[in-house]
Amino acid sequence: AYSEQEVKQYLTEPTVLEGLFRIVETLFEGRIRPDTAPVWNEGVRFYRIERPAATGDGAAQLVAQFYLDPYARPGKRPGA
């Protein structure tokens, strides 16, 4: 038995995203970093996934980029 309100303090958005990103970075040996791109709503964020450089020059290799749009709003399609 637990209280949803009590658990919510441990599952804040920044904490959950940090944990999710850390798992992905560990499994796939990459880094997820904020990036810039045009967005359709102020709540949308854009990220890049980088793989550390194979050589010692320090330039990371871009693997992918993605948008994160986690908030419900009028006109947005519902669902997972």
PDB file of N, CA and C in Angstrom:
ATOM      1  N   ALA A   1       0.845  -1.180   0.000  1.00  0.00           N
ATOM      2  CA  ALA A   1       0.000   0.000   0.000  1.00  0.00           C
ATOM      3  C   ALA A   1       0.890   1.243   0.000  1.00  0.00           C
ATOM      4  N   TYR A   2       0.565   2.167  -0.876  1.00  0.00           N
ATOM      5  CA  TYR A   2       1.326   3.406  -0.941  1.00  0.00           C
ATOM      6  C   TYR A   2       0.398   4.538  -1.381  1.00  0.00           C
ATOM      7  N   SER A   3       0.838   5.740  -1.153  1.00  0.00           N
ATOM      8  CA  SER A   3       0.077   6.913  -1.543  1.00  0.00           C
ATOM      9  C   SER A   3       0.651   7.464  -2.842  1.00  0.00           C
ATOM     10  N   GLU A   4      -0.223   7.683  -3.839  1.00  0.00           N
ATOM     11  CA  GLU A   4       0.248   8.263  -5.105  1.00  0.00           C
ATOM     12  C   GLU A   4       0.881   9.625  -4.865  1.00  0.00           C
ATOM     13  N   GLN A   5       0.305  10.403  -3.972  1.00  0.00           N
ATOM     14  CA  GLN A   5       0.840  11.730  -3.682  1.00  0.00           C
ATOM     15  C   GLN A   5       2.244  11.638  -3.078  1.00  0.00           C
ATOM     16  N   GLU A   6       2.473  10.637  -2.253  1.00  0.00           N
ATOM     17  CA  GLU A   6       3.788  10.467  -1.635  1.00  0.00           C
ATOM     18  C   GLU A   6       4.834  10.068  -2.683  1.00  0.00           C
ATOM     19  N   VAL A   7       4.451   9.225  -3.625  1.00  0.00           N
ATOM     20  CA  VAL A   7       5.370   8.752  -4.654  1.00  0.00           C
ATOM     21  C   VAL A   7       5.674   9.860  -5.675  1.00  0.00           C
ATOM     22  N   LYS A   8       4.717  10.744  -5.945  1.00  0.00           N
ATOM     23  CA  LYS A   8       4.899  11.797  -6.945  1.00  0.00           C
ATOM     24  C   LYS A   8       6.129  12.659  -6.689  1.00  0.00           C
ATOM     25  N   GLN A   9       6.474  12.880  -5.427  1.00  0.00           N
ATOM     26  CA  GLN A   9       7.633  13.724  -5.129  1.00  0.00           C
ATOM     27  C   GLN A   9       8.932  13.127  -5.660  1.00  0.00           C
ATOM     28  N   TYR A  10       8.966  11.830  -5.860  1.00  0.00           N
ATOM     29  CA  TYR A  10      10.168  11.168  -6.372  1.00  0.00           C
ATOM     30  C   TYR A  10      10.152  11.008  -7.885  1.00  0.00           C
ATOM     31  N   LEU A  11       9.014  11.233  -8.504  1.00  0.00           N
ATOM     32  CA  LEU A  11       8.870  11.034  -9.944  1.00  0.00           C
ATOM     33  C   LEU A  11       8.580  12.343 -10.664  1.00  0.00           C
ATOM     34  N   THR A  12       9.339  13.358 -10.362  1.00  0.00           N
ATOM     35  CA  THR A  12       9.175  14.628 -11.052  1.00  0.00           C
ATOM     36  C   THR A  12       9.708  14.485 -12.480  1.00  0.00           C
ATOM     37  N   GLU A  13       9.251  15.337 -13.360  1.00  0.00           N
ATOM     38  CA  GLU A  13       9.680  15.250 -14.757  1.00  0.00           C
ATOM     39  C   GLU A  13      11.203  15.298 -14.924  1.00  0.00           C
ATOM     40  N   PRO A  14      11.898  16.262 -14.306  1.00  0.00           N
ATOM     41  CA  PRO A  14      13.360  16.289 -14.476  1.00  0.00           C
ATOM     42  C   PRO A  14      14.042  15.010 -13.985  1.00  0.00           C
ATOM     43  N   THR A  15      13.567  14.459 -12.885  1.00  0.00           N
ATOM     44  CA  THR A  15      14.160  13.236 -12.342  1.00  0.00           C
ATOM     45  C   THR A  15      13.924  12.052 -13.270  1.00  0.00           C
ATOM     46  N   VAL A  16      12.700  11.935 -13.784  1.00  0.00           N
ATOM     47  CA  VAL A  16      12.364  10.828 -14.683  1.00  0.00           C
ATOM     48  C   VAL A  16      13.160  10.932 -15.987  1.00  0.00           C
ATOM     49  N   LEU A  17      13.231  12.142 -16.576  1.00  0.00           N
ATOM     50  CA  LEU A  17      13.995  12.306 -17.819  1.00  0.00           C
ATOM     51  C   LEU A  17      15.477  12.040 -17.605  1.00  0.00           C
ATOM     52  N   GLU A  18      16.014  12.511 -16.493  1.00  0.00           N
ATOM     53  CA  GLU A  18      17.424  12.256 -16.208  1.00  0.00           C
ATOM     54  C   GLU A  18      17.695  10.758 -16.112  1.00  0.00           C
ATOM     55  N   GLY A  19      16.816  10.032 -15.432  1.00  0.00           N
ATOM     56  CA  GLY A  19      16.974   8.582 -15.321  1.00  0.00           C
ATOM     57  C   GLY A  19      16.825   7.882 -16.658  1.00  0.00           C
ATOM     58  N   LEU A  20      15.827   8.275 -17.433  1.00  0.00           N
ATOM     59  CA  LEU A  20      15.608   7.683 -18.754  1.00  0.00           C
ATOM     60  C   LEU A  20      16.811   7.917 -19.655  1.00  0.00           C
ATOM     61  N   PHE A  21      17.279   9.165 -19.698  1.00  0.00           N
ATOM     62  CA  PHE A  21      18.421   9.493 -20.550  1.00  0.00           C
ATOM     63  C   PHE A  21      19.668   8.747 -20.090  1.00  0.00           C
ATOM     64  N   ARG A  22      19.860   8.612 -18.799  1.00  0.00           N
ATOM     65  CA  ARG A  22      21.042   7.904 -18.279  1.00  0.00           C
ATOM     66  C   ARG A  22      21.013   6.427 -18.693  1.00  0.00           C
ATOM     67  N   ILE A  23      19.841   5.814 -18.644  1.00  0.00           N
ATOM     68  CA  ILE A  23      19.725   4.410 -19.064  1.00  0.00           C
ATOM     69  C   ILE A  23      20.058   4.269 -20.545  1.00  0.00           C
ATOM     70  N   VAL A  24      19.475   5.141 -21.378  1.00  0.00           N
ATOM     71  CA  VAL A  24      19.734   5.090 -22.821  1.00  0.00           C
ATOM     72  C   VAL A  24      21.217   5.329 -23.106  1.00  0.00           C
ATOM     73  N   GLU A  25      21.814   6.296 -22.425  1.00  0.00           N
ATOM     74  CA  GLU A  25      23.231   6.602 -22.633  1.00  0.00           C
ATOM     75  C   GLU A  25      24.112   5.418 -22.242  1.00  0.00           C
ATOM     76  N   THR A  26      23.759   4.740 -21.173  1.00  0.00           N
ATOM     77  CA  THR A  26      24.537   3.583 -20.724  1.00  0.00           C
ATOM     78  C   THR A  26      24.392   2.406 -21.689  1.00  0.00           C
ATOM     79  N   LEU A  27      23.174   2.121 -22.095  1.00  0.00           N
ATOM     80  CA  LEU A  27      22.938   0.981 -22.984  1.00  0.00           C
ATOM     81  C   LEU A  27      23.553   1.169 -24.364  1.00  0.00           C
ATOM     82  N   PHE A  28      23.485   2.394 -24.885  1.00  0.00           N
ATOM     83  CA  PHE A  28      23.904   2.630 -26.262  1.00  0.00           C
ATOM     84  C   PHE A  28      25.193   3.433 -26.387  1.00  0.00           C
ATOM     85  N   GLU A  29      25.850   3.682 -25.256  1.00  0.00           N
ATOM     86  CA  GLU A  29      27.146   4.373 -25.230  1.00  0.00           C
ATOM     87  C   GLU A  29      27.114   5.685 -26.003  1.00  0.00           C
ATOM     88  N   GLY A  30      26.127   6.491 -25.703  1.00  0.00           N
ATOM     89  CA  GLY A  30      26.009   7.795 -26.342  1.00  0.00           C
ATOM     90  C   GLY A  30      25.682   8.856 -25.311  1.00  0.00           C
ATOM     91  N   ARG A  31      25.441  10.055 -25.794  1.00  0.00           N
ATOM     92  CA  ARG A  31      25.061  11.165 -24.922  1.00  0.00           C
ATOM     93  C   ARG A  31      23.832  11.843 -25.500  1.00  0.00           C
ATOM     94  N   ILE A  32      22.900  12.202 -24.636  1.00  0.00           N
ATOM     95  CA  ILE A  32      21.718  12.947 -25.052  1.00  0.00           C
ATOM     96  C   ILE A  32      21.883  14.359 -24.519  1.00  0.00           C
ATOM     97  N   ARG A  33      21.825  15.313 -25.427  1.00  0.00           N
ATOM     98  CA  ARG A  33      22.050  16.716 -25.082  1.00  0.00           C
ATOM     99  C   ARG A  33      20.951  17.588 -25.691  1.00  0.00           C
ATOM    100  N   PRO A  34      20.564  18.659 -24.995  1.00  0.00           N
ATOM    101  CA  PRO A  34      19.611  19.591 -25.602  1.00  0.00           C
ATOM    102  C   PRO A  34      20.199  20.193 -26.880  1.00  0.00           C
ATOM    103  N   ASP A  35      19.344  20.461 -27.839  1.00  0.00           N
ATOM    104  CA  ASP A  35      19.764  21.052 -29.101  1.00  0.00           C
ATOM    105  C   ASP A  35      18.722  22.101 -29.482  1.00  0.00           C
ATOM    106  N   THR A  36      18.923  22.776 -30.582  1.00  0.00           N
ATOM    107  CA  THR A  36      17.963  23.795 -31.020  1.00  0.00           C
ATOM    108  C   THR A  36      17.394  23.440 -32.381  1.00  0.00           C
ATOM    109  N   ALA A  37      16.105  23.687 -32.519  1.00  0.00           N
ATOM    110  CA  ALA A  37      15.384  23.489 -33.775  1.00  0.00           C
ATOM    111  C   ALA A  37      14.039  24.189 -33.625  1.00  0.00           C
ATOM    112  N   PRO A  38      13.396  24.509 -34.736  1.00  0.00           N
ATOM    113  CA  PRO A  38      12.061  25.107 -34.628  1.00  0.00           C
ATOM    114  C   PRO A  38      11.100  24.129 -33.944  1.00  0.00           C
ATOM    115  N   VAL A  39      10.248  24.641 -33.077  1.00  0.00           N
ATOM    116  CA  VAL A  39       9.250  23.810 -32.394  1.00  0.00           C
ATOM    117  C   VAL A  39       7.867  24.396 -32.623  1.00  0.00           C
ATOM    118  N   TRP A  40       6.839  23.588 -32.520  1.00  0.00           N
ATOM    119  CA  TRP A  40       5.470  24.008 -32.800  1.00  0.00           C
ATOM    120  C   TRP A  40       4.733  24.465 -31.551  1.00  0.00           C
ATOM    121  N   ASN A  41       5.381  24.288 -30.364  1.00  0.00           N
ATOM    122  CA  ASN A  41       4.771  24.708 -29.110  1.00  0.00           C
ATOM    123  C   ASN A  41       5.886  24.970 -28.115  1.00  0.00           C
ATOM    124  N   GLU A  42       5.687  25.916 -27.217  1.00  0.00           N
ATOM    125  CA  GLU A  42       6.758  26.271 -26.276  1.00  0.00           C
ATOM    126  C   GLU A  42       7.126  25.146 -25.322  1.00  0.00           C
ATOM    127  N   GLY A  43       6.248  24.154 -25.148  1.00  0.00           N
ATOM    128  CA  GLY A  43       6.542  23.028 -24.264  1.00  0.00           C
ATOM    129  C   GLY A  43       7.349  21.923 -24.929  1.00  0.00           C
ATOM    130  N   VAL A  44       7.580  22.032 -26.222  1.00  0.00           N
ATOM    131  CA  VAL A  44       8.319  21.019 -26.976  1.00  0.00           C
ATOM    132  C   VAL A  44       9.817  21.273 -26.829  1.00  0.00           C
ATOM    133  N   ARG A  45      10.569  20.200 -26.633  1.00  0.00           N
ATOM    134  CA  ARG A  45      12.032  20.313 -26.545  1.00  0.00           C
ATOM    135  C   ARG A  45      12.675  19.450 -27.626  1.00  0.00           C
ATOM    136  N   PHE A  46      13.882  19.808 -27.985  1.00  0.00           N
ATOM    137  CA  PHE A  46      14.614  19.123 -29.048  1.00  0.00           C
ATOM    138  C   PHE A  46      15.957  18.660 -28.491  1.00  0.00           C
ATOM    139  N   TYR A  47      16.328  17.438 -28.809  1.00  0.00           N
ATOM    140  CA  TYR A  47      17.567  16.849 -28.289  1.00  0.00           C
ATOM    141  C   TYR A  47      18.378  16.231 -29.414  1.00  0.00           C
ATOM    142  N   ARG A  48      19.654  16.035 -29.148  1.00  0.00           N
ATOM    143  CA  ARG A  48      20.550  15.333 -30.058  1.00  0.00           C
ATOM    144  C   ARG A  48      21.165  14.159 -29.302  1.00  0.00           C
ATOM    145  N   ILE A  49      21.428  13.095 -30.039  1.00  0.00           N
ATOM    146  CA  ILE A  49      22.123  11.939 -29.485  1.00  0.00           C
ATOM    147  C   ILE A  49      23.475  11.872 -30.163  1.00  0.00           C
ATOM    148  N   GLU A  50      24.516  11.865 -29.358  1.00  0.00           N
ATOM    149  CA  GLU A  50      25.885  11.868 -29.874  1.00  0.00           C
ATOM    150  C   GLU A  50      26.635  10.634 -29.384  1.00  0.00           C
ATOM    151  N   ARG A  51      27.542  10.200 -30.208  1.00  0.00           N
ATOM    152  CA  ARG A  51      28.465   9.132 -29.825  1.00  0.00           C
ATOM    153  C   ARG A  51      29.836   9.785 -29.687  1.00  0.00           C
ATOM    154  N   PRO A  52      30.552   9.499 -28.589  1.00  0.00           N
ATOM    155  CA  PRO A  52      31.889  10.082 -28.424  1.00  0.00           C
ATOM    156  C   PRO A  52      32.783   9.755 -29.615  1.00  0.00           C
ATOM    157  N   ALA A  53      33.665  10.666 -29.925  1.00  0.00           N
ATOM    158  CA  ALA A  53      34.569  10.490 -31.063  1.00  0.00           C
ATOM    159  C   ALA A  53      35.487   9.297 -30.842  1.00  0.00           C
ATOM    160  N   ALA A  54      35.737   8.565 -31.918  1.00  0.00           N
ATOM    161  CA  ALA A  54      36.640   7.420 -31.849  1.00  0.00           C
ATOM    162  C   ALA A  54      38.087   7.887 -31.724  1.00  0.00           C
ATOM    163  N   THR A  55      38.364   9.044 -32.277  1.00  0.00           N
ATOM    164  CA  THR A  55      39.715   9.594 -32.189  1.00  0.00           C
ATOM    165  C   THR A  55      39.775  10.575 -31.032  1.00  0.00           C
ATOM    166  N   GLY A  56      40.933  11.041 -30.712  1.00  0.00           N
ATOM    167  CA  GLY A  56      41.102  11.940 -29.589  1.00  0.00           C
ATOM    168  C   GLY A  56      40.844  13.399 -29.894  1.00  0.00           C
ATOM    169  N   ASP A  57      40.241  13.710 -31.063  1.00  0.00           N
ATOM    170  CA  ASP A  57      40.048  15.123 -31.414  1.00  0.00           C
ATOM    171  C   ASP A  57      38.896  15.784 -30.667  1.00  0.00           C
ATOM    172  N   GLY A  58      38.068  14.995 -29.952  1.00  0.00           N
ATOM    173  CA  GLY A  58      37.008  15.559 -29.143  1.00  0.00           C
ATOM    174  C   GLY A  58      35.712  15.850 -29.870  1.00  0.00           C
ATOM    175  N   ALA A  59      35.636  15.656 -31.173  1.00  0.00           N
ATOM    176  CA  ALA A  59      34.411  15.925 -31.926  1.00  0.00           C
ATOM    177  C   ALA A  59      33.473  14.722 -31.831  1.00  0.00           C
ATOM    178  N   ALA A  60      32.302  14.940 -31.224  1.00  0.00           N
ATOM    179  CA  ALA A  60      31.327  13.860 -31.097  1.00  0.00           C
ATOM    180  C   ALA A  60      30.613  13.646 -32.429  1.00  0.00           C
ATOM    181  N   GLN A  61      30.183  12.422 -32.660  1.00  0.00           N
ATOM    182  CA  GLN A  61      29.464  12.073 -33.889  1.00  0.00           C
ATOM    183  C   GLN A  61      27.961  12.145 -33.624  1.00  0.00           C
ATOM    184  N   LEU A  62      27.240  12.912 -34.428  1.00  0.00           N
ATOM    185  CA  LEU A  62      25.794  12.997 -34.312  1.00  0.00           C
ATOM    186  C   LEU A  62      25.179  11.690 -34.792  1.00  0.00           C
ATOM    187  N   VAL A  63      24.360  11.077 -33.945  1.00  0.00           N
ATOM    188  CA  VAL A  63      23.714   9.809 -34.283  1.00  0.00           C
ATOM    189  C   VAL A  63      22.246  10.046 -34.654  1.00  0.00           C
ATOM    190  N   ALA A  64      21.572  10.908 -33.884  1.00  0.00           N
ATOM    191  CA  ALA A  64      20.148  11.157 -34.127  1.00  0.00           C
ATOM    192  C   ALA A  64      19.728  12.437 -33.413  1.00  0.00           C
ATOM    193  N   GLN A  65      18.538  12.902 -33.751  1.00  0.00           N
ATOM    194  CA  GLN A  65      17.927  14.032 -33.070  1.00  0.00           C
ATOM    195  C   GLN A  65      16.455  13.688 -32.882  1.00  0.00           C
ATOM    196  N   PHE A  66      15.851  14.237 -31.821  1.00  0.00           N
ATOM    197  CA  PHE A  66      14.441  13.954 -31.587  1.00  0.00           C
ATOM    198  C   PHE A  66      13.761  15.099 -30.837  1.00  0.00           C
ATOM    199  N   TYR A  67      12.446  15.168 -31.031  1.00  0.00           N
ATOM    200  CA  TYR A  67      11.601  16.113 -30.317  1.00  0.00           C
ATOM    201  C   TYR A  67      10.972  15.387 -29.132  1.00  0.00           C
ATOM    202  N   LEU A  68      10.809  16.100 -28.024  1.00  0.00           N
ATOM    203  CA  LEU A  68      10.100  15.581 -26.868  1.00  0.00           C
ATOM    204  C   LEU A  68       8.919  16.516 -26.618  1.00  0.00           C
ATOM    205  N   ASP A  69       7.714  15.978 -26.703  1.00  0.00           N
ATOM    206  CA  ASP A  69       6.488  16.764 -26.562  1.00  0.00           C
ATOM    207  C   ASP A  69       5.592  16.069 -25.534  1.00  0.00           C
ATOM    208  N   PRO A  70       5.919  16.193 -24.234  1.00  0.00           N
ATOM    209  CA  PRO A  70       5.249  15.376 -23.224  1.00  0.00           C
ATOM    210  C   PRO A  70       3.930  15.917 -22.674  1.00  0.00           C
ATOM    211  N   TYR A  71       3.556  17.145 -22.981  1.00  0.00           N
ATOM    212  CA  TYR A  71       2.409  17.753 -22.316  1.00  0.00           C
ATOM    213  C   TYR A  71       1.122  17.676 -23.127  1.00  0.00           C
ATOM    214  N   ALA A  72       0.026  17.417 -22.427  1.00  0.00           N
ATOM    215  CA  ALA A  72      -1.306  17.441 -23.045  1.00  0.00           C
ATOM    216  C   ALA A  72      -1.689  18.891 -23.301  1.00  0.00           C
ATOM    217  N   ARG A  73      -2.448  19.127 -24.378  1.00  0.00           N
ATOM    218  CA  ARG A  73      -2.946  20.465 -24.670  1.00  0.00           C
ATOM    219  C   ARG A  73      -4.105  20.330 -25.660  1.00  0.00           C
ATOM    220  N   PRO A  74      -4.950  21.335 -25.705  1.00  0.00           N
ATOM    221  CA  PRO A  74      -6.070  21.290 -26.664  1.00  0.00           C
ATOM    222  C   PRO A  74      -5.557  21.127 -28.091  1.00  0.00           C
ATOM    223  N   GLY A  75      -6.186  20.247 -28.844  1.00  0.00           N
ATOM    224  CA  GLY A  75      -5.822  20.031 -30.227  1.00  0.00           C
ATOM    225  C   GLY A  75      -4.742  18.986 -30.432  1.00  0.00           C
ATOM    226  N   LYS A  76      -4.095  18.560 -29.360  1.00  0.00           N
ATOM    227  CA  LYS A  76      -3.056  17.525 -29.483  1.00  0.00           C
ATOM    228  C   LYS A  76      -3.723  16.163 -29.382  1.00  0.00           C
ATOM    229  N   ARG A  77      -3.323  15.267 -30.237  1.00  0.00           N
ATOM    230  CA  ARG A  77      -3.889  13.923 -30.244  1.00  0.00           C
ATOM    231  C   ARG A  77      -3.575  13.216 -28.924  1.00  0.00           C
ATOM    232  N   PRO A  78      -4.551  12.633 -28.261  1.00  0.00           N
ATOM    233  CA  PRO A  78      -4.293  11.934 -26.996  1.00  0.00           C
ATOM    234  C   PRO A  78      -3.654  10.574 -27.238  1.00  0.00           C
ATOM    235  N   GLY A  79      -3.077  10.028 -26.212  1.00  0.00           N
ATOM    236  CA  GLY A  79      -2.508   8.682 -26.292  1.00  0.00           C
ATOM    237  C   GLY A  79      -1.080   8.657 -25.791  1.00  0.00           C
ATOM    238  N   ALA A  80      -0.518   7.483 -25.821  1.00  0.00           N
ATOM    239  CA  ALA A  80       0.834   7.296 -25.299  1.00  0.00           C
ATOM    240  C   ALA A  80       1.863   7.887 -26.242  1.00  0.00           C
TER     241      ALA A  80
END
